[in-house]
PDB file of C-alpha atoms in Angstrom:
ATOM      1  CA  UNK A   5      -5.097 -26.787  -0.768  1.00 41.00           C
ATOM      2  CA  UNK A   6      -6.513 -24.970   2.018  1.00 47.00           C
ATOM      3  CA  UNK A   7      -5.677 -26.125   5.557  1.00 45.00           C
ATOM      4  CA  UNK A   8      -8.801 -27.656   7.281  1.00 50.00           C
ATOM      5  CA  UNK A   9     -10.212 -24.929   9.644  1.00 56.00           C
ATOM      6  CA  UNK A  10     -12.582 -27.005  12.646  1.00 86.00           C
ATOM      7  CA  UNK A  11     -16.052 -26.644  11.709  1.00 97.00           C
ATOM      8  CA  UNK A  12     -17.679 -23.370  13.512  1.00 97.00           C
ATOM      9  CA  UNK A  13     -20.347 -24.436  15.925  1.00 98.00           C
ATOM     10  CA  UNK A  14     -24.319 -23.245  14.278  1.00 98.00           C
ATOM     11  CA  UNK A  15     -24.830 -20.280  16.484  1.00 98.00           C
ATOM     12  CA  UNK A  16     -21.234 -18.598  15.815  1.00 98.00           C
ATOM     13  CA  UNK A  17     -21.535 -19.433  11.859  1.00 98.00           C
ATOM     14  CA  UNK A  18     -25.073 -17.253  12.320  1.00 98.00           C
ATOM     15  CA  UNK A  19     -23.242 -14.638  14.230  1.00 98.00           C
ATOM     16  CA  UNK A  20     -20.408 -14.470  11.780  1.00 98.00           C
ATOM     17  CA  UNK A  21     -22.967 -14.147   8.712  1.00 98.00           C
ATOM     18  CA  UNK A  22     -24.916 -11.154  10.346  1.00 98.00           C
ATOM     19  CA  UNK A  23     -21.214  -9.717  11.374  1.00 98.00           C
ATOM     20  CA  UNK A  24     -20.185  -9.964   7.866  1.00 98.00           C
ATOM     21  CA  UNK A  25     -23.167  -9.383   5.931  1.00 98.00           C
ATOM     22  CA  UNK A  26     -23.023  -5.874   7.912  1.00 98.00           C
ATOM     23  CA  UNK A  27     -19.454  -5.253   6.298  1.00 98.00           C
ATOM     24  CA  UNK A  28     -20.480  -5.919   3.406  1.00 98.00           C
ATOM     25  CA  UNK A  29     -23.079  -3.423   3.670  1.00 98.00           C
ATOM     26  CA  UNK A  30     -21.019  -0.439   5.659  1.00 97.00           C
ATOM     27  CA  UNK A  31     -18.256  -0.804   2.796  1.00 97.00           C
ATOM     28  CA  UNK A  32     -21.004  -0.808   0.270  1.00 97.00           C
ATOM     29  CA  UNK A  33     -20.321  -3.401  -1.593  1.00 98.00           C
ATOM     30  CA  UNK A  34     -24.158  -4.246  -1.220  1.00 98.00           C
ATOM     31  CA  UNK A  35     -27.236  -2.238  -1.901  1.00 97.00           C
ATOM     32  CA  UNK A  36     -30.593  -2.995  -1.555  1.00 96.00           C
ATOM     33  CA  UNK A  37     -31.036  -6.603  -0.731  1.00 95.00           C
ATOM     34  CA  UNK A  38     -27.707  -7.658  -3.371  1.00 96.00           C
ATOM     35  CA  UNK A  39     -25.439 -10.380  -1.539  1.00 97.00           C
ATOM     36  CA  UNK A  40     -25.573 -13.199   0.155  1.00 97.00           C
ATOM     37  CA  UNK A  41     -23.034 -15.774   2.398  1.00 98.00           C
ATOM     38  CA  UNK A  42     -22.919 -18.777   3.568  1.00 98.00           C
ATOM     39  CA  UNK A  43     -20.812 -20.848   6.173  1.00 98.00           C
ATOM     40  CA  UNK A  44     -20.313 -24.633   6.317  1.00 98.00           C
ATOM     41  CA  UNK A  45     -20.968 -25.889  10.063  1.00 98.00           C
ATOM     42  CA  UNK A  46     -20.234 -30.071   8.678  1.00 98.00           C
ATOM     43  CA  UNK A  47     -19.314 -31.750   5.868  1.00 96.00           C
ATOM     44  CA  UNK A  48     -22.716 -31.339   4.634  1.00 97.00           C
ATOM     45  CA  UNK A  49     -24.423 -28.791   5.789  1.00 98.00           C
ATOM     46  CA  UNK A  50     -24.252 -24.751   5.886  1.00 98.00           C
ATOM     47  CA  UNK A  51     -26.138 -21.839   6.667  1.00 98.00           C
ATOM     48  CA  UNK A  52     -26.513 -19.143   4.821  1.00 98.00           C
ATOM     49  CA  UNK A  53     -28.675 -16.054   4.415  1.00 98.00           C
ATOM     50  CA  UNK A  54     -32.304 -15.647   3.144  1.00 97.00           C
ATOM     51  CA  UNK A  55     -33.566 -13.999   0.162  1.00 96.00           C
ATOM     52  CA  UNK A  56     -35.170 -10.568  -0.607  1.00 95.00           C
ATOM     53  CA  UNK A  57     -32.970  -8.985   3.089  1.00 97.00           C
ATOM     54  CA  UNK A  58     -30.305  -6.127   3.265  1.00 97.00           C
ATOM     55  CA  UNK A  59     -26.982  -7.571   4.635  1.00 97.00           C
ATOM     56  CA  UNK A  60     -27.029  -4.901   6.588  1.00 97.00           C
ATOM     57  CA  UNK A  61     -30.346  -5.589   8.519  1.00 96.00           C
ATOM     58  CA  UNK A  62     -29.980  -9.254   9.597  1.00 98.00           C
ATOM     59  CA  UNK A  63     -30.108 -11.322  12.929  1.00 97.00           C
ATOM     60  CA  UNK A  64     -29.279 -14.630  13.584  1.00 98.00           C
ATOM     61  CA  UNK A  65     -32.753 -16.063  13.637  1.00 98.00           C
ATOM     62  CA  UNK A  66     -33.444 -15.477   9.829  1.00 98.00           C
ATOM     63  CA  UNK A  67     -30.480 -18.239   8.787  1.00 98.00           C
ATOM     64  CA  UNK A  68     -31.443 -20.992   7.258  1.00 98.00           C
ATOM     65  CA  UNK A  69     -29.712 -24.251   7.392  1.00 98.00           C
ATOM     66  CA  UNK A  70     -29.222 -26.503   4.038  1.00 98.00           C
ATOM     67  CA  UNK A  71     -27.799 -29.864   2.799  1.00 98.00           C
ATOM     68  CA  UNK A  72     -25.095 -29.365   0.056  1.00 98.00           C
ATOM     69  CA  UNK A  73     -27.837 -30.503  -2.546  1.00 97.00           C
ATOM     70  CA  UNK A  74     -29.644 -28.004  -1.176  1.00 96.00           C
ATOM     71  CA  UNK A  75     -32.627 -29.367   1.096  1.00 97.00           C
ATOM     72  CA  UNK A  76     -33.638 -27.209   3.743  1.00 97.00           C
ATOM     73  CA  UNK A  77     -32.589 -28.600   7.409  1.00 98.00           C
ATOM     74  CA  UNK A  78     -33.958 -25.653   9.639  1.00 97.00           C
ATOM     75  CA  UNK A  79     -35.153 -22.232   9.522  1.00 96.00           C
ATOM     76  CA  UNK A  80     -38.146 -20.757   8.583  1.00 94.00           C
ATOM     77  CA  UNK A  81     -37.437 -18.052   5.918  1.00 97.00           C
ATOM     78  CA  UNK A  82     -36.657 -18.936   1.690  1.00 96.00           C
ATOM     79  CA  UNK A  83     -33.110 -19.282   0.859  1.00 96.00           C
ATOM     80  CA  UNK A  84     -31.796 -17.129  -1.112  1.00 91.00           C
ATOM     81  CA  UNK A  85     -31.621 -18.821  -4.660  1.00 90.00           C
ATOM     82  CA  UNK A  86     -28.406 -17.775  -5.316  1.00 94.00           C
ATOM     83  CA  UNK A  87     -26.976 -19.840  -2.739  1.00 96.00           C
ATOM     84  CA  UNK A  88     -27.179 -22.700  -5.753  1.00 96.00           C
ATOM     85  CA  UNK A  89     -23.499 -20.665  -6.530  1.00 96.00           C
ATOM     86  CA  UNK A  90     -22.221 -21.557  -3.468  1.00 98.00           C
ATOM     87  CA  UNK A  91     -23.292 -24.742  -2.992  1.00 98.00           C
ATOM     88  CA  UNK A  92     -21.523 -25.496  -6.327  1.00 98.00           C
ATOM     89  CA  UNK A  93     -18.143 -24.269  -4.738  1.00 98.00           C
ATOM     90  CA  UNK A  94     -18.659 -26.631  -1.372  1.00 98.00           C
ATOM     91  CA  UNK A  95     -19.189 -29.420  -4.221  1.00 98.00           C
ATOM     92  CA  UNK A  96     -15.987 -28.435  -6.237  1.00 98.00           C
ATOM     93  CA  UNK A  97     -13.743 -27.797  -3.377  1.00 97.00           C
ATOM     94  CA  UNK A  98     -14.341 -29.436   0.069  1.00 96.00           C
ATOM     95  CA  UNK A  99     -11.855 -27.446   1.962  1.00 96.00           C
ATOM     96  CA  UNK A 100     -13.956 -24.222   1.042  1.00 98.00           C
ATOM     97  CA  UNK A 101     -15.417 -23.520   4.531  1.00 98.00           C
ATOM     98  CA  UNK A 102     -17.365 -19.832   3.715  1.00 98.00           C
ATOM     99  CA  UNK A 103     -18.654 -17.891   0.253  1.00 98.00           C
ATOM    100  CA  UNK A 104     -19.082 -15.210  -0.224  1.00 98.00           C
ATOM    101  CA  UNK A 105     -21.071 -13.069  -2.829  1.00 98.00           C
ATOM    102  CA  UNK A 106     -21.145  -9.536  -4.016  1.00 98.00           C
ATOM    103  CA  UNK A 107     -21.471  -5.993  -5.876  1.00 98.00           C
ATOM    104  CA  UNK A 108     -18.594  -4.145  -4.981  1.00 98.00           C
ATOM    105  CA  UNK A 109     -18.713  -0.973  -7.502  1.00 98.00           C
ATOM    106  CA  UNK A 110     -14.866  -1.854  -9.025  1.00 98.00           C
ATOM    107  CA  UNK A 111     -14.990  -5.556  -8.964  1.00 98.00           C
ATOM    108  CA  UNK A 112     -18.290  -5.072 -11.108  1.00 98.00           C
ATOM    109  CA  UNK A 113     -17.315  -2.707 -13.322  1.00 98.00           C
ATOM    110  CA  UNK A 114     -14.420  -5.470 -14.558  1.00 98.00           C
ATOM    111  CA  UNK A 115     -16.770  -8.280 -14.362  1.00 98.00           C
ATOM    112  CA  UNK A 116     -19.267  -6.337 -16.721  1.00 98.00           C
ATOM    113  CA  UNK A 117     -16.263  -5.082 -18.699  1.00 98.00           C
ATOM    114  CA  UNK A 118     -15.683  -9.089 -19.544  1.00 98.00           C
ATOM    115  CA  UNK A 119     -11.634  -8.083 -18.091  1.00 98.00           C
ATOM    116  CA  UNK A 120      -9.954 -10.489 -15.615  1.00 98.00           C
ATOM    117  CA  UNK A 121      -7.775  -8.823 -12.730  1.00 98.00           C
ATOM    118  CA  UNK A 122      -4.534 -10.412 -13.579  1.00 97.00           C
ATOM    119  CA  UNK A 123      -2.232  -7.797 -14.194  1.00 97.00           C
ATOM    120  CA  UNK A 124       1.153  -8.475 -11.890  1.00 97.00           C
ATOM    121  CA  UNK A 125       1.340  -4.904 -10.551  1.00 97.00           C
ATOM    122  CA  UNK A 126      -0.430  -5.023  -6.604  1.00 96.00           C
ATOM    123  CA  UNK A 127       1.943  -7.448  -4.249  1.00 95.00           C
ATOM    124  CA  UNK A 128      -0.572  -7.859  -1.678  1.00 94.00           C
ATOM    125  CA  UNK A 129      -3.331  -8.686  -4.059  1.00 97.00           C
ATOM    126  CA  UNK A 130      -1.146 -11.076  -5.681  1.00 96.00           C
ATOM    127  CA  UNK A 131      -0.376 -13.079  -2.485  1.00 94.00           C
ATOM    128  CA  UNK A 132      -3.225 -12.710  -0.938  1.00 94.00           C
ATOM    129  CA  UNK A 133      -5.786 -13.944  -3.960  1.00 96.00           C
ATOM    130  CA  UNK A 134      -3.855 -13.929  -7.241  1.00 97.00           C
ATOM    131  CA  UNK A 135      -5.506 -13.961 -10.393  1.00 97.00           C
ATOM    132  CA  UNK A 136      -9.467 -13.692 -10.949  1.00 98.00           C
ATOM    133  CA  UNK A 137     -11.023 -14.928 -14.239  1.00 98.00           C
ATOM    134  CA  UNK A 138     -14.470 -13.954 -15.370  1.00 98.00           C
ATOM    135  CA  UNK A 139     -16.685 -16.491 -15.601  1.00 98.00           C
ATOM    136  CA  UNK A 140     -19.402 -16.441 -18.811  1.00 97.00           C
ATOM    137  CA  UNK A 141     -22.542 -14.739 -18.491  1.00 97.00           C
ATOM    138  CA  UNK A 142     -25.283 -17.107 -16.390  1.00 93.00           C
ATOM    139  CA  UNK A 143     -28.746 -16.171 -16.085  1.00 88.00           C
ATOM    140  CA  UNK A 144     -28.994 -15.330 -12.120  1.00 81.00           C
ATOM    141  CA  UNK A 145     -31.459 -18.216  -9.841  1.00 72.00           C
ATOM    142  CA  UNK A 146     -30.993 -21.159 -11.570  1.00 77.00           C
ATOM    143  CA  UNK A 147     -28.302 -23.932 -12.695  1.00 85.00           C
ATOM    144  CA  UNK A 148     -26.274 -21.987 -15.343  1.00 92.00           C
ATOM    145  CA  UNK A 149     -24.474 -19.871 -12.693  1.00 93.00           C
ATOM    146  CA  UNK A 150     -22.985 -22.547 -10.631  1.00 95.00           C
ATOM    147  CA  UNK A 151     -21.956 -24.423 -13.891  1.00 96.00           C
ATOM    148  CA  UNK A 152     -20.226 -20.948 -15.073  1.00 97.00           C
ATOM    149  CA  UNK A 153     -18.150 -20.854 -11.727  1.00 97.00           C
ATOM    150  CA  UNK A 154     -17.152 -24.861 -12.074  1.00 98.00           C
ATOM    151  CA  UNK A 155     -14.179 -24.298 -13.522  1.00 97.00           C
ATOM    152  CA  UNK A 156     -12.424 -22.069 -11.414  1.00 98.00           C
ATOM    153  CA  UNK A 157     -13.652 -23.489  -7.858  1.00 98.00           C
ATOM    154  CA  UNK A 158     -10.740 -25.223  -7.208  1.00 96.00           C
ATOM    155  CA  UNK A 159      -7.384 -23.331  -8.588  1.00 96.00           C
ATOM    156  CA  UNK A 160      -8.772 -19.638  -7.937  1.00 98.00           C
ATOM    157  CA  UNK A 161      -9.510 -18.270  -4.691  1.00 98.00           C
ATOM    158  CA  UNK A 162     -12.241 -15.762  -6.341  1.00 98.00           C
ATOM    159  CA  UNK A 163     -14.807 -15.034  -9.587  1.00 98.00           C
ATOM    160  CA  UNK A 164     -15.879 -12.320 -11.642  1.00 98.00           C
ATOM    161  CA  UNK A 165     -19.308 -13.255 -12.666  1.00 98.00           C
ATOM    162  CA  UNK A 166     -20.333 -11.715 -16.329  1.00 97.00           C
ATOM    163  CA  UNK A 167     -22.634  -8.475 -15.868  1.00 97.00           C
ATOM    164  CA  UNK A 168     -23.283  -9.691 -12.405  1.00 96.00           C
ATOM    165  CA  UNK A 169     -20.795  -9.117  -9.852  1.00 97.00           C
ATOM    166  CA  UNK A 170     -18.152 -11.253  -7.427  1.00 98.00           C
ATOM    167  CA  UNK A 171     -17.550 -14.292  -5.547  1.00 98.00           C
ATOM    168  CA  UNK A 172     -15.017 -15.271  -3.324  1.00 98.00           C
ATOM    169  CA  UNK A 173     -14.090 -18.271  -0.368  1.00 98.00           C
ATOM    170  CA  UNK A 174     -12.096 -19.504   2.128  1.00 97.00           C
ATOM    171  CA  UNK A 175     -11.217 -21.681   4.362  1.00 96.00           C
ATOM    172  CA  UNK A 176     -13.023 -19.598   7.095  1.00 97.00           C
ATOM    173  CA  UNK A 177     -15.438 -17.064   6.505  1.00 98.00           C
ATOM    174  CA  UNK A 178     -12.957 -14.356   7.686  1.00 98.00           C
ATOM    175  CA  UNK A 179     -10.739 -15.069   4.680  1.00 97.00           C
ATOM    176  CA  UNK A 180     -13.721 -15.287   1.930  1.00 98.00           C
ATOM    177  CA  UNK A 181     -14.726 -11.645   3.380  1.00 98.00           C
ATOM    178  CA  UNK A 182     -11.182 -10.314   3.373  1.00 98.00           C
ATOM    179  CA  UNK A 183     -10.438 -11.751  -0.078  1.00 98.00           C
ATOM    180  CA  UNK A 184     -13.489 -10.048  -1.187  1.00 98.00           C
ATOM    181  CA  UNK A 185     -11.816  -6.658   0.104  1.00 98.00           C
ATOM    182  CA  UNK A 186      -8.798  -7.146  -1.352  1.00 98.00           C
ATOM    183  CA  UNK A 187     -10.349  -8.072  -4.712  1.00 98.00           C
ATOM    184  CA  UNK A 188     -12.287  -4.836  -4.652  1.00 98.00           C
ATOM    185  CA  UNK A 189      -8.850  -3.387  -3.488  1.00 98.00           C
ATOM    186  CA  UNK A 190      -7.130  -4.826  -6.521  1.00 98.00           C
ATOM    187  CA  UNK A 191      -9.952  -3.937  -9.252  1.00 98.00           C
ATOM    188  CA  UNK A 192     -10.088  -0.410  -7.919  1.00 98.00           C
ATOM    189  CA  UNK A 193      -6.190   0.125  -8.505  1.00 98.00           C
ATOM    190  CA  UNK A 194      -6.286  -1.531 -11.343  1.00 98.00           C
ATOM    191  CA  UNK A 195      -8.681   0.834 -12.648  1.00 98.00           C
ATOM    192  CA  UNK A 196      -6.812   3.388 -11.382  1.00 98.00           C
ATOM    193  CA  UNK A 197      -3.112   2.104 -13.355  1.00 97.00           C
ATOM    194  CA  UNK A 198      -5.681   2.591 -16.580  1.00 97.00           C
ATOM    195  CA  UNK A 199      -7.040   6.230 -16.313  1.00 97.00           C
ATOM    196  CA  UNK A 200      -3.232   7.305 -14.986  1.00 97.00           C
ATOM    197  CA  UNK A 201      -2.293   5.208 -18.720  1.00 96.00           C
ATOM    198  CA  UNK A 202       0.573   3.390 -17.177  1.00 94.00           C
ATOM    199  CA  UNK A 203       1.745   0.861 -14.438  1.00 96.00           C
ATOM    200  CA  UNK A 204       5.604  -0.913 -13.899  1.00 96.00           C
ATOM    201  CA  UNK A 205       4.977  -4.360 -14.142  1.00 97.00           C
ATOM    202  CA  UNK A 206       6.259  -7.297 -11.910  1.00 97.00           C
ATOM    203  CA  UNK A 207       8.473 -10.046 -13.611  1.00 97.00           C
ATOM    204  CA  UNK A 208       8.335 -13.801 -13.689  1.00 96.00           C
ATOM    205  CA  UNK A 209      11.265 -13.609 -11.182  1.00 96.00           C
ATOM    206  CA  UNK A 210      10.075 -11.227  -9.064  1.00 96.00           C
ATOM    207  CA  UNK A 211       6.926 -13.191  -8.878  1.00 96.00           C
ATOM    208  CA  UNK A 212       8.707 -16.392  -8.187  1.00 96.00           C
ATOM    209  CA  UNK A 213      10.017 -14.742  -5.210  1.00 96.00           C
ATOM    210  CA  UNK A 214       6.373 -13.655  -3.794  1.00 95.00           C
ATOM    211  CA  UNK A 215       4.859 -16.743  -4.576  1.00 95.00           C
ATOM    212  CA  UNK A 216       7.811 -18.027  -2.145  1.00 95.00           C
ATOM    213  CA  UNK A 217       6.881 -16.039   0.441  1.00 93.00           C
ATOM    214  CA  UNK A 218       3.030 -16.576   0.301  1.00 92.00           C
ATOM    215  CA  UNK A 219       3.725 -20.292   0.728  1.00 92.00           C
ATOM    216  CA  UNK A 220       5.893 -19.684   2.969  1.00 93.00           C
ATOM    217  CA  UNK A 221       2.828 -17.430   4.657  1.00 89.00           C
ATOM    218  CA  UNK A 222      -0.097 -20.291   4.111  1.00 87.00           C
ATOM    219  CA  UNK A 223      -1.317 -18.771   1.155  1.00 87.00           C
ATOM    220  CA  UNK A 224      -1.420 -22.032  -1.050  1.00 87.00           C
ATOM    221  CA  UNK A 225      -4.441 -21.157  -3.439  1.00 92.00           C
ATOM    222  CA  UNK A 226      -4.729 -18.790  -6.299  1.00 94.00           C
ATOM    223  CA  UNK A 227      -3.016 -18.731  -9.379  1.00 94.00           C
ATOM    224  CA  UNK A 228      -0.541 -16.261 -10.152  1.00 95.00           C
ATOM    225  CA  UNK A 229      -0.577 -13.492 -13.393  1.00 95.00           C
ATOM    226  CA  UNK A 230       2.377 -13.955 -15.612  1.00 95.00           C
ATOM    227  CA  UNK A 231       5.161 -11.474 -15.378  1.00 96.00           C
ATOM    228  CA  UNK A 232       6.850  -9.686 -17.872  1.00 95.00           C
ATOM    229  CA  UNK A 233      10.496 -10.459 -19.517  1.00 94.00           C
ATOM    230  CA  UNK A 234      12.493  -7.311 -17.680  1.00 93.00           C
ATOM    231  CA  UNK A 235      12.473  -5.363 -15.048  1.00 92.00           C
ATOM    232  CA  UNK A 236      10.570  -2.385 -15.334  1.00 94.00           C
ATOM    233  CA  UNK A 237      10.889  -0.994 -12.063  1.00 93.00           C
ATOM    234  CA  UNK A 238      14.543  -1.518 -11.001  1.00 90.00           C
ATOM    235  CA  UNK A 239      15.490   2.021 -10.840  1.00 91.00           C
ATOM    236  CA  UNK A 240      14.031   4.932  -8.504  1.00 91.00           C
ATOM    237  CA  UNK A 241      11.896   7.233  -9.797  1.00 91.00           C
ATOM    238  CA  UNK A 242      12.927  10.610  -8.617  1.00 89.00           C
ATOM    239  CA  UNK A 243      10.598  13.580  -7.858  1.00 88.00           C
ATOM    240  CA  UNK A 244      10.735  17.060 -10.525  1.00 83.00           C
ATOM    241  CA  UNK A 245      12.239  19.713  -8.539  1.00 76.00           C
ATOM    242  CA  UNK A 246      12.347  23.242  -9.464  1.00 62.00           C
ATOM    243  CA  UNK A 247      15.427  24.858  -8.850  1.00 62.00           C
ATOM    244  CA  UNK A 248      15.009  27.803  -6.735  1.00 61.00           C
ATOM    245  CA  UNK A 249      18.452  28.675  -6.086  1.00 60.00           C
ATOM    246  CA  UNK A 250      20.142  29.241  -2.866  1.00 62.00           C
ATOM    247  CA  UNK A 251      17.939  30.175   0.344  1.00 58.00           C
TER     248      UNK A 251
END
């Protein structure tokens, strides 16, 4: 469970989308007018951002305001109609307090790929998000993309979405953007353990002992990868050295 964040007041969720939706854009995780976020100001309302606008061109007086079944409260422009995705995850999980959604280049590549990141290697990926499934391929817009993410809203902290790209949340919107760093982080390296043909996997006790300390460090959501049987990387690894005599 996520611990209950106070609810950020309308202008500072607005300011926090356009902050955001910029870093989204500088890292490039968006091109184009791809992405979108939202922020939950009640227990039944958000805002989020409009459709058809680069994340890295907003200002707060595009936002629009919703209901969680989606009626329009304020604004002027359309809502984006992927925000049905994040509603879905406010429905599922009513600690979730921010969403956000996605195409960073290595998260993507997995999430077309049809492979989960949930290979116990990265420590700090581990703690901070743990596993991400893929959900099944959902034709973007309409209902079968937040009924593809249903299952996962509530034990994962983030999504692969099939030939699509990535969704994560959070208790703040803060955490939903850093988690979708860190899953780009994790997909990256991961990619990375496969070209270089091998990686030194974590066991079920050594992952014991970090899922200790992310408790211990308020991260209570995300499932964790299964380790292997024995240690693989008790021993140093020592550099080759040539021997070039003495000096």
């Amino acid at each position: 469970m996520f611990v209950q964040n106070n609810y950020p007041t309308d202008e500072q969720a607005k300011l926090d989308i356009v902050k955001y939706g910029r870093g989204l854009f500088q890292h490039g995780y968006v091109v184009s007018n791809d992405g979108n976020i939202s922020v939950k100001v009640s227990e039944n309302e958000i805002w989020c951002t409009p459709t058809d606008v680069s994340k890295g061109d907003m200002n707060p007086d595009i936002m629009v305001k919703l209901d969680l079944d989606g009626n329009i409260i304020e604004g002027h422009e359309t809502p984006s109609s992927e925000v049905k995705m994040h509603l879905r995850v406010y429905q599922e999980n009513p600690d979730v307090m921010a969403v956000v959604h996605a195409h960073p280049i290595y998260a993507t590549t997995f999430a077309i790929a049809g492979v989960a990141l949930d290979e116990p290697t990265l420590m700090e990926a581990l703690m901070q998000l743990g596993s991400v499934p893929v959900a099944k391929y959902a034709k973007p817009g309409v209902d079968e993309v937040p009924e593809s993410i249903a299952p996962f809203c509530k034990d994962y902290n983030a999504v692969l979405l099939s030939n699509h790209g990535a969704l994560t949340w959070g208790d703040s919107i803060s955490t939903a953007y850093r988690r979708m760093e860190v899953l780009e982080d994790y997909a990256r390296i991961t990619f990375n353990l496969h070209l270089l043909g091998k990686a030194r996997y974590l066991t079920e006790e050594q992952l014991a002992g970090l899922d200790e300390r992310r408790r211990a460090g308020g991260f209570t959501t995300g499932l964790l990868p299964r380790g292997v049987s024995r240690p693989q990387n008790a021993s140093d690894v020592l550099p080759r050295t040539a021997d070039l005599g003495p000096l």
